[in-house]
Short mmCIF file of C-alpha atoms in Angstrom, two decimals:
data_model
loop_
_atom_site.label_atom_id
_atom_site.label_comp_id
_atom_site.label_asym_id
_atom_site.label_seq_id
_atom_site.Cartn_x
_atom_site.Cartn_y
_atom_site.Cartn_z
CA MET O 20 0.00 0.42 0.20
CA GLY O 21 1.46 3.27 -0.86
CA TYR O 22 0.87 4.76 2.41
CA GLU O 23 1.37 1.84 4.54
CA PRO O 24 5.67 3.31 5.68
CA PHE O 25 3.62 6.56 6.61
CA VAL O 26 0.91 4.40 8.72
CA ARG O 27 3.99 2.64 10.17
CA ARG O 28 6.20 5.79 10.63
CA GLU O 29 3.34 7.36 12.38
CA LEU O 30 2.60 4.78 14.69
CA GLU O 31 6.30 3.44 16.11
CA GLY O 32 6.42 2.56 19.31
CA LEU O 33 2.70 2.47 19.19
CA ALA O 34 1.48 -0.30 17.25
CA GLU O 35 2.71 -2.62 14.66
CA VAL O 36 1.55 -2.14 11.47
CA LEU O 37 1.63 -5.57 9.10
CA GLY O 38 -0.04 -6.51 5.72
CA PRO O 39 0.11 -8.39 2.55
CA GLU O 40 3.49 -7.80 0.21
CA LYS O 41 1.26 -7.09 -2.39
CA ASN O 42 -1.81 -5.44 -3.13
CA GLY O 43 -5.22 -7.21 -1.87
CA GLY O 44 -6.66 -6.72 -5.47
CA ASP O 45 -10.44 -6.78 -5.62
CA SER O 46 -12.87 -7.66 -2.93
CA ASP O 47 -12.70 -11.30 -4.44
CA ASN O 48 -9.00 -11.34 -3.74
CA VAL O 49 -9.95 -10.28 0.05
CA LEU O 50 -12.11 -12.75 0.70
CA ARG O 51 -10.40 -15.86 -0.37
CA ASN O 52 -7.00 -14.89 1.09
CA LEU O 53 -8.11 -13.44 4.08
CA PRO O 54 -8.11 -16.36 6.42
CA GLU O 55 -4.35 -16.66 5.34
CA TRP O 56 -3.85 -13.03 6.01
CA LEU O 57 -5.01 -12.94 9.38
CA GLU O 58 -2.98 -16.54 10.06
CA THR O 59 0.22 -14.66 8.93
CA PHE O 60 -0.59 -11.57 10.68
CA PRO O 61 -2.44 -11.86 13.89
CA ALA O 62 -4.76 -8.86 14.16
CA ASP O 63 -5.75 -7.04 17.04
CA LEU O 64 -7.12 -4.31 14.80
CA VAL O 65 -7.60 -4.09 10.92
CA HIS O 66 -8.17 -1.10 9.06
CA LEU O 67 -9.40 -1.98 5.11
CA ASN O 68 -10.25 -0.72 2.07
CA CYS O 69 -11.23 -3.00 -1.31
CA GLY O 70 -13.26 -1.08 -4.20
CA LEU O 71 -11.01 0.65 -6.95
CA HIS O 72 -9.87 -3.08 -8.44
CA ASP O 73 -13.98 -4.52 -8.04
CA ILE O 74 -14.57 -1.14 -10.28
CA LYS O 75 -12.07 -1.33 -13.00
CA ARG O 76 -14.14 -1.56 -16.29
CA PRO O 77 -12.79 -2.79 -20.01
CA PHE O 78 -12.48 -0.06 -22.46
CA GLY O 79 -16.14 -0.08 -24.04
CA SER O 80 -17.50 -2.11 -21.44
CA SER O 81 -20.74 -1.49 -19.42
CA SER O 82 -19.78 -4.19 -16.70
CA ASN O 83 -17.26 -3.99 -13.93
CA GLY O 84 -14.93 -6.25 -12.49
CA ILE O 85 -16.95 -7.57 -9.57
CA PRO O 86 -20.81 -6.37 -10.26
CA ARG O 87 -21.77 -4.47 -7.22
CA PHE O 88 -23.92 -6.79 -5.78
CA GLN O 89 -20.83 -9.34 -5.54
CA TYR O 90 -19.19 -6.51 -3.83
CA ALA O 91 -21.98 -6.31 -1.10
CA ASP O 92 -22.12 -10.08 -0.53
CA ASN O 93 -18.02 -10.04 -0.42
CA LEU O 94 -18.48 -6.99 1.92
CA ARG O 95 -20.29 -8.93 4.31
CA GLN O 96 -18.48 -12.50 3.84
CA ILE O 97 -15.29 -10.35 5.25
CA PHE O 98 -17.23 -8.14 7.73
CA SER O 99 -18.36 -11.38 9.43
CA HIS O 100 -14.98 -13.41 9.17
CA LEU O 101 -13.55 -10.60 10.77
CA VAL O 102 -16.63 -10.27 13.73
CA ALA O 103 -16.52 -13.60 14.21
CA HIS O 104 -12.87 -13.51 15.17
CA LYS O 105 -13.29 -10.56 17.22
CA ILE O 106 -11.29 -8.23 15.50
CA PRO O 107 -12.31 -4.42 15.21
CA VAL O 108 -12.49 -3.52 11.70
CA ILE O 109 -11.73 0.10 10.50
CA TRP O 110 -13.25 0.55 6.93
CA ALA O 111 -11.24 2.98 4.62
CA THR O 112 -13.79 4.67 1.53
CA SER O 113 -11.80 3.59 -1.53
CA THR O 114 -10.18 7.06 -2.89
CA PRO O 115 -11.15 9.16 -5.61
CA VAL O 116 -10.16 8.89 -8.86
CA ASP O 117 -9.77 10.94 -12.26
CA GLU O 118 -11.33 9.66 -15.18
CA LYS O 119 -10.12 11.18 -17.76
CA LEU O 120 -6.34 11.02 -16.89
CA HIS O 121 -7.45 7.63 -16.09
CA HIS O 122 -8.76 6.92 -19.27
CA GLN O 123 -5.98 8.55 -20.76
CA ASN O 124 -2.83 6.46 -18.85
CA LYS O 125 -4.29 2.88 -17.87
CA SER O 126 -5.27 0.50 -20.12
CA PHE O 127 -8.76 -0.09 -18.87
CA ASP O 128 -11.74 2.76 -17.12
CA ARG O 129 -12.35 3.49 -13.46
CA PHE O 130 -15.60 5.94 -13.42
CA GLU O 131 -15.80 8.41 -10.74
CA ALA O 132 -20.15 7.32 -10.94
CA ASP O 133 -18.87 3.73 -9.94
CA LEU O 134 -16.98 4.65 -7.38
CA GLU O 135 -19.68 6.79 -5.69
CA HIS O 136 -21.89 3.51 -6.06
CA TYR O 137 -19.26 0.94 -4.53
CA ASN O 138 -18.36 3.68 -1.62
CA ALA O 139 -21.96 3.77 -0.61
CA THR O 140 -23.26 0.01 -0.88
CA ALA O 141 -19.40 -0.42 1.33
CA LEU O 142 -20.64 2.16 3.89
CA GLU O 143 -24.33 -0.06 4.00
CA ALA O 144 -22.83 -2.74 5.10
CA CYS O 145 -20.88 -1.13 7.31
CA ARG O 146 -23.50 0.39 9.14
CA GLU O 147 -24.99 -3.46 9.05
CA PHE O 148 -21.85 -4.37 11.18
CA GLY O 149 -21.13 -1.75 13.08
CA LEU O 150 -17.88 -0.81 12.05
CA GLU O 151 -16.16 2.38 12.64
CA VAL O 152 -15.55 4.55 8.39
CA ASP O 153 -12.30 6.58 7.57
CA ASP O 154 -13.59 8.70 4.93
CA LEU O 155 -10.38 8.56 2.41
CA PHE O 156 -12.24 9.66 -0.12
CA GLY O 157 -14.04 12.72 1.62
CA LEU O 158 -10.08 13.75 2.90
CA ILE O 159 -8.90 13.49 -0.81
CA GLU O 160 -11.94 15.28 -2.48
CA ARG O 161 -11.84 18.34 0.44
CA ALA O 162 -7.97 18.00 -0.25
CA GLY O 163 -8.15 18.65 -3.76
CA LYS O 164 -7.74 16.12 -5.57
CA SER O 165 -5.65 17.18 -8.68
CA ALA O 166 -3.38 18.11 -6.04
CA TYR O 167 -2.21 14.62 -4.80
CA LEU O 168 -3.43 12.26 -8.09
CA LEU O 169 -0.48 11.26 -10.50
CA ASP O 170 -1.15 11.09 -14.34
CA ASP O 171 -2.45 7.58 -13.91
CA GLY O 172 -5.50 9.65 -12.42
CA VAL O 173 -5.81 6.64 -9.61
CA HIS O 174 -2.53 6.22 -7.47
CA PHE O 175 -0.98 9.46 -5.59
CA LYS O 176 2.42 11.68 -5.62
CA PRO O 177 4.43 11.13 -2.10
CA GLU O 178 2.88 14.07 -0.46
CA GLY O 179 -0.64 12.56 -1.36
CA TYR O 180 0.64 9.16 0.68
CA GLN O 181 1.78 11.22 3.40
CA LEU O 182 -1.54 12.71 3.71
CA LEU O 183 -3.45 9.65 3.59
CA GLY O 184 -0.88 7.84 5.56
CA ARG O 185 -1.23 10.53 8.45
CA GLU O 186 -5.29 9.80 8.54
CA VAL O 187 -4.92 6.50 8.29
CA ALA O 188 -2.68 6.57 11.19
CA ARG O 189 -4.83 9.31 13.47
CA VAL O 190 -8.05 7.34 13.02
CA ILE O 191 -5.82 3.71 14.13
CA ARG O 192 -4.49 5.37 17.24
CA ALA O 193 -7.99 6.66 18.37
CA ALA O 194 -9.35 3.14 17.99
CA LEU O 195 -6.34 1.66 19.65
CA GLU O 196 -7.35 4.07 22.28
CA LYS O 197 -10.79 3.03 22.67
CA LEU O 198 -9.83 -0.83 23.00
CA ARG O 199 -7.40 0.09 25.72
CA LEU O 200 -10.03 2.40 27.68
CA LYS O 201 -12.24 -0.94 27.65
#
């Protein structure tokens, strides 16, 4: 994850930040690999997102890589697994894209409207499970996505990853404090 080194540095001495070496990919992949990841990285808390890989569309297609109904089902299964293992979960909304830049520089599309629908779907599932939400989408929108996105329209400049990392660390720090007070 591009912002993970910033999170690790911000939480040094407070929490050990662990995660898969490769990007988790779409929600199918997260669901499939979650048991192994939890075995490899025992967790006291999970900060999680998937969605940007789910909304991928081949050029000219009207179908997302993972249909929204399947995305919703995958998230419910992921959340159920984590809750069953009594692991607190913080869901991060998917970050904004610049669909024009993305279309010009990638071999597939990601559309802002799809992202809005998938974020809304994820938030609905979070409400069902009573999960905390880290609104990374809102953070980047308020900060001005054009100042932070690379020319591919989806990845971030170092200062964007730093902004995201600080926010993620802030939310994790607060959640860990709540857990310690229980």
